[in-house]
mmCIF file with all atom_site columns, C-alpha atoms in Angstrom:
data_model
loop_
_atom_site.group_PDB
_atom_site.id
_atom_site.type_symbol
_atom_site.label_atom_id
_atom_site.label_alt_id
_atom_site.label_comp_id
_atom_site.label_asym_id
_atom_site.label_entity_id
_atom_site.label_seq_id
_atom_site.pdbx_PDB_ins_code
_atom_site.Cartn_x
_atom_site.Cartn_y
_atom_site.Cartn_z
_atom_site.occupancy
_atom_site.B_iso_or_equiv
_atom_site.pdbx_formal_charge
_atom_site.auth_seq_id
_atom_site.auth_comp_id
_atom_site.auth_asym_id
_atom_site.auth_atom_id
_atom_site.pdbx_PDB_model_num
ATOM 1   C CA . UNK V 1 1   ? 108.734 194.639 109.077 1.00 67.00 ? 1   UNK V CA 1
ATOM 2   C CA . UNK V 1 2   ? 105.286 192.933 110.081 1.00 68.00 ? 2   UNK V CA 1
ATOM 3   C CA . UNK V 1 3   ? 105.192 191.884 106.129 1.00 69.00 ? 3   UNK V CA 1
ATOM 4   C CA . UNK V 1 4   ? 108.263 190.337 106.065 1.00 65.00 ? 4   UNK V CA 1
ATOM 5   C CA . UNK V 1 5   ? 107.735 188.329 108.841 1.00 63.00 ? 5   UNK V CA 1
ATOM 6   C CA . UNK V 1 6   ? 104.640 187.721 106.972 1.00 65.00 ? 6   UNK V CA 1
ATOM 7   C CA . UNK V 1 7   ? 106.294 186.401 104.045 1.00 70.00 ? 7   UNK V CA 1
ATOM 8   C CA . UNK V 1 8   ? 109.022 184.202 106.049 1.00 66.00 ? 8   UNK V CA 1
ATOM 9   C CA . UNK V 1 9   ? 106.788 182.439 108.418 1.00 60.00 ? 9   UNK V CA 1
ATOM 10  C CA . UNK V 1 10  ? 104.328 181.651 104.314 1.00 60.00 ? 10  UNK V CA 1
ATOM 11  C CA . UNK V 1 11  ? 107.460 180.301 103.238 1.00 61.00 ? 11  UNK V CA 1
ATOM 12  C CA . UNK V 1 12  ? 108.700 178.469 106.415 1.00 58.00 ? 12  UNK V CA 1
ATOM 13  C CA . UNK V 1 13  ? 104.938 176.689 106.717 1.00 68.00 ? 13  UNK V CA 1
ATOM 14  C CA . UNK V 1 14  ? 105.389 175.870 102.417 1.00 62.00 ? 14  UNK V CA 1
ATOM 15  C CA . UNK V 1 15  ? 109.112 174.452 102.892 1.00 62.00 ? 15  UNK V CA 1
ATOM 16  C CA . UNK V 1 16  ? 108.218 172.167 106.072 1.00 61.00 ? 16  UNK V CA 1
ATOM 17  C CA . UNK V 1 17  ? 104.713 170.949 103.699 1.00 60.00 ? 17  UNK V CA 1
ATOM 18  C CA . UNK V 1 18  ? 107.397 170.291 101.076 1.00 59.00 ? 18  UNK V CA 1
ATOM 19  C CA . UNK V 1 19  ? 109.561 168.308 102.880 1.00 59.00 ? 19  UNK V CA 1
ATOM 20  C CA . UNK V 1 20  ? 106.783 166.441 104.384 1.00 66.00 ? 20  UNK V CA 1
ATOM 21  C CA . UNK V 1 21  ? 105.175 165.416 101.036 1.00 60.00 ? 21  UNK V CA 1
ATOM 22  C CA . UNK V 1 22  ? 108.592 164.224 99.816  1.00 70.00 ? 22  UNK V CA 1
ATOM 23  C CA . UNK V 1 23  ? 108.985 162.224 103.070 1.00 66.00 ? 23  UNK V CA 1
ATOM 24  C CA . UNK V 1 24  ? 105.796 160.536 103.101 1.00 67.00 ? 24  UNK V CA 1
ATOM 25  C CA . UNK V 1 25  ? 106.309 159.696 99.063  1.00 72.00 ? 25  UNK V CA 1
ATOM 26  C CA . UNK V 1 26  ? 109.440 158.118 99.592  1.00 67.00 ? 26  UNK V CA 1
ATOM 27  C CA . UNK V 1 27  ? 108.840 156.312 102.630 1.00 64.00 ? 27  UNK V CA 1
ATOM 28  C CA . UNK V 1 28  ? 106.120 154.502 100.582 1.00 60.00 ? 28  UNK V CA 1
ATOM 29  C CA . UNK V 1 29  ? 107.879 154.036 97.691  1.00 57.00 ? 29  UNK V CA 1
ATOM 30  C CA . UNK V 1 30  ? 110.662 151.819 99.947  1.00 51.00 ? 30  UNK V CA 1
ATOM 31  C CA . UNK V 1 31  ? 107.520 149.727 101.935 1.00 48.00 ? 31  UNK V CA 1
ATOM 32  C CA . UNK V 1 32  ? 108.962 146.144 101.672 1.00 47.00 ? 32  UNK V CA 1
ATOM 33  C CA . UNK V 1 33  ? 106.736 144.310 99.094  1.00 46.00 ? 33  UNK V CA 1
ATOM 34  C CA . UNK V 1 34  ? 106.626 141.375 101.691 1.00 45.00 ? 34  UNK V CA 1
ATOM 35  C CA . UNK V 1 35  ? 104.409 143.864 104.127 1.00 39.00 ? 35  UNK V CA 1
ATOM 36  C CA . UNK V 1 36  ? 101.818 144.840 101.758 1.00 39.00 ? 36  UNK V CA 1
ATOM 37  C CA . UNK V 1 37  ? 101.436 140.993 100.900 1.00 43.00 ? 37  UNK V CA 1
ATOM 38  C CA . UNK V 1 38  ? 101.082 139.981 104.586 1.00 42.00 ? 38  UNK V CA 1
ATOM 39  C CA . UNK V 1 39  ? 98.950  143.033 104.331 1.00 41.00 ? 39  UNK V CA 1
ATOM 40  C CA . UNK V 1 40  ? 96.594  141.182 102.170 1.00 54.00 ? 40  UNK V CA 1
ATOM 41  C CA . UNK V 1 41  ? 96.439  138.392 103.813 1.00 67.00 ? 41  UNK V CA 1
ATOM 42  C CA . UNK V 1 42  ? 93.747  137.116 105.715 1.00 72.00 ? 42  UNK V CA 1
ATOM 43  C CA . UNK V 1 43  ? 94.641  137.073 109.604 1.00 83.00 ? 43  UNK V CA 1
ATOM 44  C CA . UNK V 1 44  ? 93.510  133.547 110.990 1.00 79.00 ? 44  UNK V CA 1
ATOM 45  C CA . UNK V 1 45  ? 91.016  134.193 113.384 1.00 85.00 ? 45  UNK V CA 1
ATOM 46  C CA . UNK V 1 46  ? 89.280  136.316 110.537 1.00 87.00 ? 46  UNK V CA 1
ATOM 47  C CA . UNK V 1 47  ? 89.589  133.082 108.039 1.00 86.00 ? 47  UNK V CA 1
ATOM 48  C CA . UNK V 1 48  ? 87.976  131.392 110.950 1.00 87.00 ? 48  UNK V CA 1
ATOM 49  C CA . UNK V 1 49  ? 85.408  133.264 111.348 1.00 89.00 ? 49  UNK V CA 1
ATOM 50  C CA . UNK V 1 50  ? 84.655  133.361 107.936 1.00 89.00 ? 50  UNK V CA 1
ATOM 51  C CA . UNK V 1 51  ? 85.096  129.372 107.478 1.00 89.00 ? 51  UNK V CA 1
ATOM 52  C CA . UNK V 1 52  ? 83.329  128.674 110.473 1.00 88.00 ? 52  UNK V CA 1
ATOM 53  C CA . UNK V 1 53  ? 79.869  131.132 108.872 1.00 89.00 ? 53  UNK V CA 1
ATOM 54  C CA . UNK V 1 54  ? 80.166  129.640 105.894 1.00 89.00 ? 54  UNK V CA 1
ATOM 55  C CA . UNK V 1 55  ? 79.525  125.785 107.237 1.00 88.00 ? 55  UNK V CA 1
ATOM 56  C CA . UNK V 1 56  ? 77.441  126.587 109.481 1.00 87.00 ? 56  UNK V CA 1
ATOM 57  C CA . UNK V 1 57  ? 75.422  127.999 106.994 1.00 87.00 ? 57  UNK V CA 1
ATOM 58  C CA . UNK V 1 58  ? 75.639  124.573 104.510 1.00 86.00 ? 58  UNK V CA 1
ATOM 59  C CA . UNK V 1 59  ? 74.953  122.541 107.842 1.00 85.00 ? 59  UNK V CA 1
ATOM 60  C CA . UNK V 1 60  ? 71.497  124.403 108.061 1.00 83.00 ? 60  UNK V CA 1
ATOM 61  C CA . UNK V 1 61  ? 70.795  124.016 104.453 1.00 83.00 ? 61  UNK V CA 1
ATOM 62  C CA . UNK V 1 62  ? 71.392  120.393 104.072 1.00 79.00 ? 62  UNK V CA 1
ATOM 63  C CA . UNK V 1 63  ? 70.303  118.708 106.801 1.00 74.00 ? 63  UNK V CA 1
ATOM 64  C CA . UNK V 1 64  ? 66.272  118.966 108.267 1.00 63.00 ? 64  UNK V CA 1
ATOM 65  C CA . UNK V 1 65  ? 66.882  116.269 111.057 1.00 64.00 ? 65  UNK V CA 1
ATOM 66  C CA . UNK V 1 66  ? 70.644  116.190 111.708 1.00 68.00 ? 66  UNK V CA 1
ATOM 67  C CA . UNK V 1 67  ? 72.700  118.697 114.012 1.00 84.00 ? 67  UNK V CA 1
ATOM 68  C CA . UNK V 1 68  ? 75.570  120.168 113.895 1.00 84.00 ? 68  UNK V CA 1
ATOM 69  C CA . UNK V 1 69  ? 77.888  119.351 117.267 1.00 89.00 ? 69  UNK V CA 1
ATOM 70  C CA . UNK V 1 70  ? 80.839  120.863 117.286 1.00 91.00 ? 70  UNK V CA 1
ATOM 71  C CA . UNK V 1 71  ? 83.325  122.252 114.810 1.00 92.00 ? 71  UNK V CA 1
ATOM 72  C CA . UNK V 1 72  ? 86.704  122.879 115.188 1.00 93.00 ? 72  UNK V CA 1
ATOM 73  C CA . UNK V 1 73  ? 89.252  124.717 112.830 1.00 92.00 ? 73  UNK V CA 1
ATOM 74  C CA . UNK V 1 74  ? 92.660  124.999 113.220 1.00 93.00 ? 74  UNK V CA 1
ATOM 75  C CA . UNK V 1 75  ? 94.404  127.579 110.612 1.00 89.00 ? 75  UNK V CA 1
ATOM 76  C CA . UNK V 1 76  ? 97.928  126.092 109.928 1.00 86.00 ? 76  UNK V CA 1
ATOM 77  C CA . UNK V 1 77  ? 100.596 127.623 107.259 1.00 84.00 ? 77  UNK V CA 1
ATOM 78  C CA . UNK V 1 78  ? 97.172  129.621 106.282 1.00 84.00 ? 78  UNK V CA 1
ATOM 79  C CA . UNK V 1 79  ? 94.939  126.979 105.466 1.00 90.00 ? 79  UNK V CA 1
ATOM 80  C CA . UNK V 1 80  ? 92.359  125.233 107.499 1.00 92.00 ? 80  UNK V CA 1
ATOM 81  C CA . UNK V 1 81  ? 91.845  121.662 108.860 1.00 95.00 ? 81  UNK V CA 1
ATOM 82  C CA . UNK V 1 82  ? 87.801  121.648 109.560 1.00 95.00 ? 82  UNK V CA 1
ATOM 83  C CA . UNK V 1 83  ? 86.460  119.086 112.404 1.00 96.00 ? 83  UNK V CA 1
ATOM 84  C CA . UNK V 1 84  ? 82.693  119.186 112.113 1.00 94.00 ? 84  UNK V CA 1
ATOM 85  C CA . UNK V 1 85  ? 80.958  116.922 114.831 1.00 94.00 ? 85  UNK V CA 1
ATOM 86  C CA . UNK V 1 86  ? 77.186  116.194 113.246 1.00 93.00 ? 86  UNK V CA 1
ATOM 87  C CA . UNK V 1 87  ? 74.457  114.365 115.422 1.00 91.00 ? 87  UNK V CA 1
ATOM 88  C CA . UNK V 1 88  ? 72.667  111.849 113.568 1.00 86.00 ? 88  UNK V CA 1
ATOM 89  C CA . UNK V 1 89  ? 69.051  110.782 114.235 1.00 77.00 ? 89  UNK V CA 1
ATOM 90  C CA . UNK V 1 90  ? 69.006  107.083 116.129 1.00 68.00 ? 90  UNK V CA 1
ATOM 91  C CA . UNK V 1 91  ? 67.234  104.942 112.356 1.00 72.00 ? 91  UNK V CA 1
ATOM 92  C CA . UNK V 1 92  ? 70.190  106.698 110.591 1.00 79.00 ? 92  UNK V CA 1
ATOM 93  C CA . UNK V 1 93  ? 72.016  103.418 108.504 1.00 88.00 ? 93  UNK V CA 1
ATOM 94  C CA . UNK V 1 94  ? 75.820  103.596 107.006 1.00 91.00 ? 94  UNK V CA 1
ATOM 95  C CA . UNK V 1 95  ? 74.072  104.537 103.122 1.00 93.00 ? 95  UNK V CA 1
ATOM 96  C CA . UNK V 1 96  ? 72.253  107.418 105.258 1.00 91.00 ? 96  UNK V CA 1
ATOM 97  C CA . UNK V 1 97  ? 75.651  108.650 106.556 1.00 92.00 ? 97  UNK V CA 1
ATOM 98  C CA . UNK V 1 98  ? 77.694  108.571 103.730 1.00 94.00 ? 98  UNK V CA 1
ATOM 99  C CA . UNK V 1 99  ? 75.042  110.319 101.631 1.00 93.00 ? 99  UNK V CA 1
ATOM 100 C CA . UNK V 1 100 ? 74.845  112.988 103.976 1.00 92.00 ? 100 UNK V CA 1
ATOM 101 C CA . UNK V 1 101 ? 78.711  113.179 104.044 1.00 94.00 ? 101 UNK V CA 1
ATOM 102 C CA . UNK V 1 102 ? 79.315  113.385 100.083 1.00 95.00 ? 102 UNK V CA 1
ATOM 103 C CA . UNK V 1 103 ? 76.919  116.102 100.230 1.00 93.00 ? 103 UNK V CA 1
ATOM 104 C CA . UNK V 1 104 ? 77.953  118.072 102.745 1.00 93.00 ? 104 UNK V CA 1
ATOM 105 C CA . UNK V 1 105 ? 81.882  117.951 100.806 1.00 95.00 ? 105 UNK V CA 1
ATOM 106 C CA . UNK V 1 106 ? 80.442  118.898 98.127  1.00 94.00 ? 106 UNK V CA 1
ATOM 107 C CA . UNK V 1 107 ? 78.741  122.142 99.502  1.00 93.00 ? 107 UNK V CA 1
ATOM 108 C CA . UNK V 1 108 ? 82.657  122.648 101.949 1.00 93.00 ? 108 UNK V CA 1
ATOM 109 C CA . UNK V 1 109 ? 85.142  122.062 98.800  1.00 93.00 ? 109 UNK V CA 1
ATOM 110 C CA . UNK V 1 110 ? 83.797  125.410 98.216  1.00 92.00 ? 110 UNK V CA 1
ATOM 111 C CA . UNK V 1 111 ? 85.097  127.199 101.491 1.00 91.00 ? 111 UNK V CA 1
ATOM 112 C CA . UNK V 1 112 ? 88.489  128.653 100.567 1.00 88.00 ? 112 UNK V CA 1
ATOM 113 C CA . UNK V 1 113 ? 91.659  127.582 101.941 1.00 90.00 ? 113 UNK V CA 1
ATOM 114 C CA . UNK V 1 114 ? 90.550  123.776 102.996 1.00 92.00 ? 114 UNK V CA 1
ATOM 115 C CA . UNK V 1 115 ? 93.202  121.312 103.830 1.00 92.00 ? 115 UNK V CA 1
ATOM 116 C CA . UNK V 1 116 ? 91.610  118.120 105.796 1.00 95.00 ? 116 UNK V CA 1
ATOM 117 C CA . UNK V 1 117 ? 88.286  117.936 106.457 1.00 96.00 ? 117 UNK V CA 1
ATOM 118 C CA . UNK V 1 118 ? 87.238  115.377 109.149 1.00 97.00 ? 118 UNK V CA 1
ATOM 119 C CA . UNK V 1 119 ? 83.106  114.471 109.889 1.00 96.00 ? 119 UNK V CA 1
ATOM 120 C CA . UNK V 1 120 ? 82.262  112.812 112.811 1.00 96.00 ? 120 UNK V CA 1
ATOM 121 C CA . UNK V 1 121 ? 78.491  111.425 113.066 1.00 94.00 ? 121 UNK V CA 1
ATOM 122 C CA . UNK V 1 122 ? 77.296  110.559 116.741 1.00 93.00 ? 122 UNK V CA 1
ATOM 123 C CA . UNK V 1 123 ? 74.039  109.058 117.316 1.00 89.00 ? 123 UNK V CA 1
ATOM 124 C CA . UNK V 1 124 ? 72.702  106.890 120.143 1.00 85.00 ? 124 UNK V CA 1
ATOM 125 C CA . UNK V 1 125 ? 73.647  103.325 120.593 1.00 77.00 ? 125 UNK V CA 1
ATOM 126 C CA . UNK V 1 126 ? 72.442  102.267 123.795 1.00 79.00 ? 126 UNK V CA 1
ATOM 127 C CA . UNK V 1 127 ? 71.065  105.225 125.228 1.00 82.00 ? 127 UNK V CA 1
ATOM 128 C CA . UNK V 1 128 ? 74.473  106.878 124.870 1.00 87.00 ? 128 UNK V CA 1
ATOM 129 C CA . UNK V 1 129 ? 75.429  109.557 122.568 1.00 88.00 ? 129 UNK V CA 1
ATOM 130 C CA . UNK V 1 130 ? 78.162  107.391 120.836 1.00 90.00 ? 130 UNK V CA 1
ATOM 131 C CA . UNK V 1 131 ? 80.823  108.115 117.338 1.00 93.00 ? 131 UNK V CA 1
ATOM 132 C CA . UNK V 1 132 ? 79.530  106.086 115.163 1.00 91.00 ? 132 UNK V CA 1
ATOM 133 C CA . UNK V 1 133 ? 80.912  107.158 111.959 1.00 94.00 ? 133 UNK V CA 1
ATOM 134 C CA . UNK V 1 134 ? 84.383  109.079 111.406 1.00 96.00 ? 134 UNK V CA 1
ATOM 135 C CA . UNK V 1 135 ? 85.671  109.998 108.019 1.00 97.00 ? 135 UNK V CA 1
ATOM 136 C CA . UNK V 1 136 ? 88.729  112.269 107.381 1.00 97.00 ? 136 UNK V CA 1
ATOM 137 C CA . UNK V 1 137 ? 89.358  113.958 103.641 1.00 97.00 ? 137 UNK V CA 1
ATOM 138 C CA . UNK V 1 138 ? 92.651  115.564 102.352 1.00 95.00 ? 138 UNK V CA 1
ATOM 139 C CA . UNK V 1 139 ? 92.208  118.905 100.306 1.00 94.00 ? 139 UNK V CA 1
ATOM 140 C CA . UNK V 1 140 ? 92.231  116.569 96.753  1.00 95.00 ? 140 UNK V CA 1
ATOM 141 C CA . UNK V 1 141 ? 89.854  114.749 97.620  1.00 95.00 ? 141 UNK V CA 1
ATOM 142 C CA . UNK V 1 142 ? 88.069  117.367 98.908  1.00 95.00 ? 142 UNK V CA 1
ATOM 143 C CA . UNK V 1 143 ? 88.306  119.398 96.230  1.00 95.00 ? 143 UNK V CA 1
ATOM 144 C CA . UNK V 1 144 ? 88.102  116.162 93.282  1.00 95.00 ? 144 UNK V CA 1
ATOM 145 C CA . UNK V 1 145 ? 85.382  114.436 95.476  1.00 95.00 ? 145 UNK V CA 1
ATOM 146 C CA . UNK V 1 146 ? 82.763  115.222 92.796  1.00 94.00 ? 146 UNK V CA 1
ATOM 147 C CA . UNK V 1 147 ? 84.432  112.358 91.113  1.00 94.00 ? 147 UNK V CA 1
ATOM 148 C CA . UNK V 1 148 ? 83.692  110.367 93.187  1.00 94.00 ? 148 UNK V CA 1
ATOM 149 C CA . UNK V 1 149 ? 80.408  108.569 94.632  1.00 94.00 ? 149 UNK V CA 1
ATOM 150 C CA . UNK V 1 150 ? 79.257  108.576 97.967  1.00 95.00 ? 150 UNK V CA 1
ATOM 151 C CA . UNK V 1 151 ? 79.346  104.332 97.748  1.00 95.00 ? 151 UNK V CA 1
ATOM 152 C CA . UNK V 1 152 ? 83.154  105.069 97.467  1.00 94.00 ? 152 UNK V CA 1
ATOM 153 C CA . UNK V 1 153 ? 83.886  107.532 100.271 1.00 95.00 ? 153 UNK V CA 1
ATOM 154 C CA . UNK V 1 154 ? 85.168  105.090 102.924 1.00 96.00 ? 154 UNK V CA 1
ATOM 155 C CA . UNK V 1 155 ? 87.854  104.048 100.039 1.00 95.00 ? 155 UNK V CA 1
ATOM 156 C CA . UNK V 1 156 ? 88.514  107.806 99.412  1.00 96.00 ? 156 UNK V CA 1
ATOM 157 C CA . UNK V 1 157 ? 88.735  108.690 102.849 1.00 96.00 ? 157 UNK V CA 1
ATOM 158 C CA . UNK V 1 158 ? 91.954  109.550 104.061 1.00 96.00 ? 158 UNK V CA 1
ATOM 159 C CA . UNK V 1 159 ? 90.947  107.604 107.343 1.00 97.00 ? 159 UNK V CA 1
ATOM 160 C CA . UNK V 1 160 ? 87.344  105.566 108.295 1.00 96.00 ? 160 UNK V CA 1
ATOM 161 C CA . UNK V 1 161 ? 85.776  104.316 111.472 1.00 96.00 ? 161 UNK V CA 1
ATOM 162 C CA . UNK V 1 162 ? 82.432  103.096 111.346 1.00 93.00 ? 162 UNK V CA 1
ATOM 163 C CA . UNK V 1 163 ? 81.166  101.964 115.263 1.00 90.00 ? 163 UNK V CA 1
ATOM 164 C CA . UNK V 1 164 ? 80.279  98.007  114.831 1.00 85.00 ? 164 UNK V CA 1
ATOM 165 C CA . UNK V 1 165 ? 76.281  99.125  115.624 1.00 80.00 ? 165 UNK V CA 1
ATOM 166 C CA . UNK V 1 166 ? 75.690  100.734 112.664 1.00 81.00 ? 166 UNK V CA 1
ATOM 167 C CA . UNK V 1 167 ? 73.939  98.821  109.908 1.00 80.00 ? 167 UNK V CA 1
#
């Protein structure tokens, strides 16, 4: 008697494994494909993260004398618009600016997932910390701005402001 309980309670524990393998094979057989590729998508504040690392990084290893700010990414339909707020040092002309700028895309059309990138130089006019240069860049021209020249940015620029002090 003690044996065939034995034997029953083997093949009760084997059954219920059975079942559960076949349950856990078809359940991922029928996973919507539109889960695993949300699954593989970056989450925003990760592509953030990872965005905001990676220019911080080029800031550092372009510029000796300038500073980075601010910067500001928003993550929209999964791709970023960058705000990067630079300080410039006070002798810093237009030429200066720009250079610094087309440089500085040129390191960023790397970043992944780049839609507008906007660079705002401040430097002191007056004894006030003051905008004095604003440029905005959509993802082409971003991403085509080796084409370009950094004489030609404020044409290429999806928007320009240059503050009437600076030479």
């Amino acid at each position: 008697m003690k044996k065939l309980l034995k034997i029953m309670f083997v093949a009760l524990i084997l059954f219920v494994g059975v079942v559960s393998v076949q349950f856990m094979i078809k359940s991922n057989e029928t996973t919507d494909p539109q889960k695993i590729e949300q699954s593989k998508a970056v989450p925003p504040e990760q592509l953030k993260i990872e965005t905001m690392n990676a220019i911080a990084q080029i800031v550092l290893q372009q510029f000796i004398e300038n500073i980075m700010l601010n910067m500001e990414i928003d993550v929209v339909d999964d791709v970023q618009n960058i705000e990067i707020s630079l300080q410039a040092s006070e002798f810093i002309d237009e030429d200066t600016l720009l250079k610094d700028s087309y440089n500085l895309l040129k390191e960023i059309k790397k970043v992944e997932r780049v839609n507008d990138v906007t660079l705002k130089w401040f430097m002191n006019v007056r004894s006030k910390n003051t905008e004095a240069l604003t440029l905005t860049f959509d993802a082409k021209t971003v991403q085509s701005i080796d084409e370009h020249s950094y004489q030609n940015l404020p044409t290429a620029a999806a928007s320009y402001w240059k503050h009437d002090n600076v030479r």
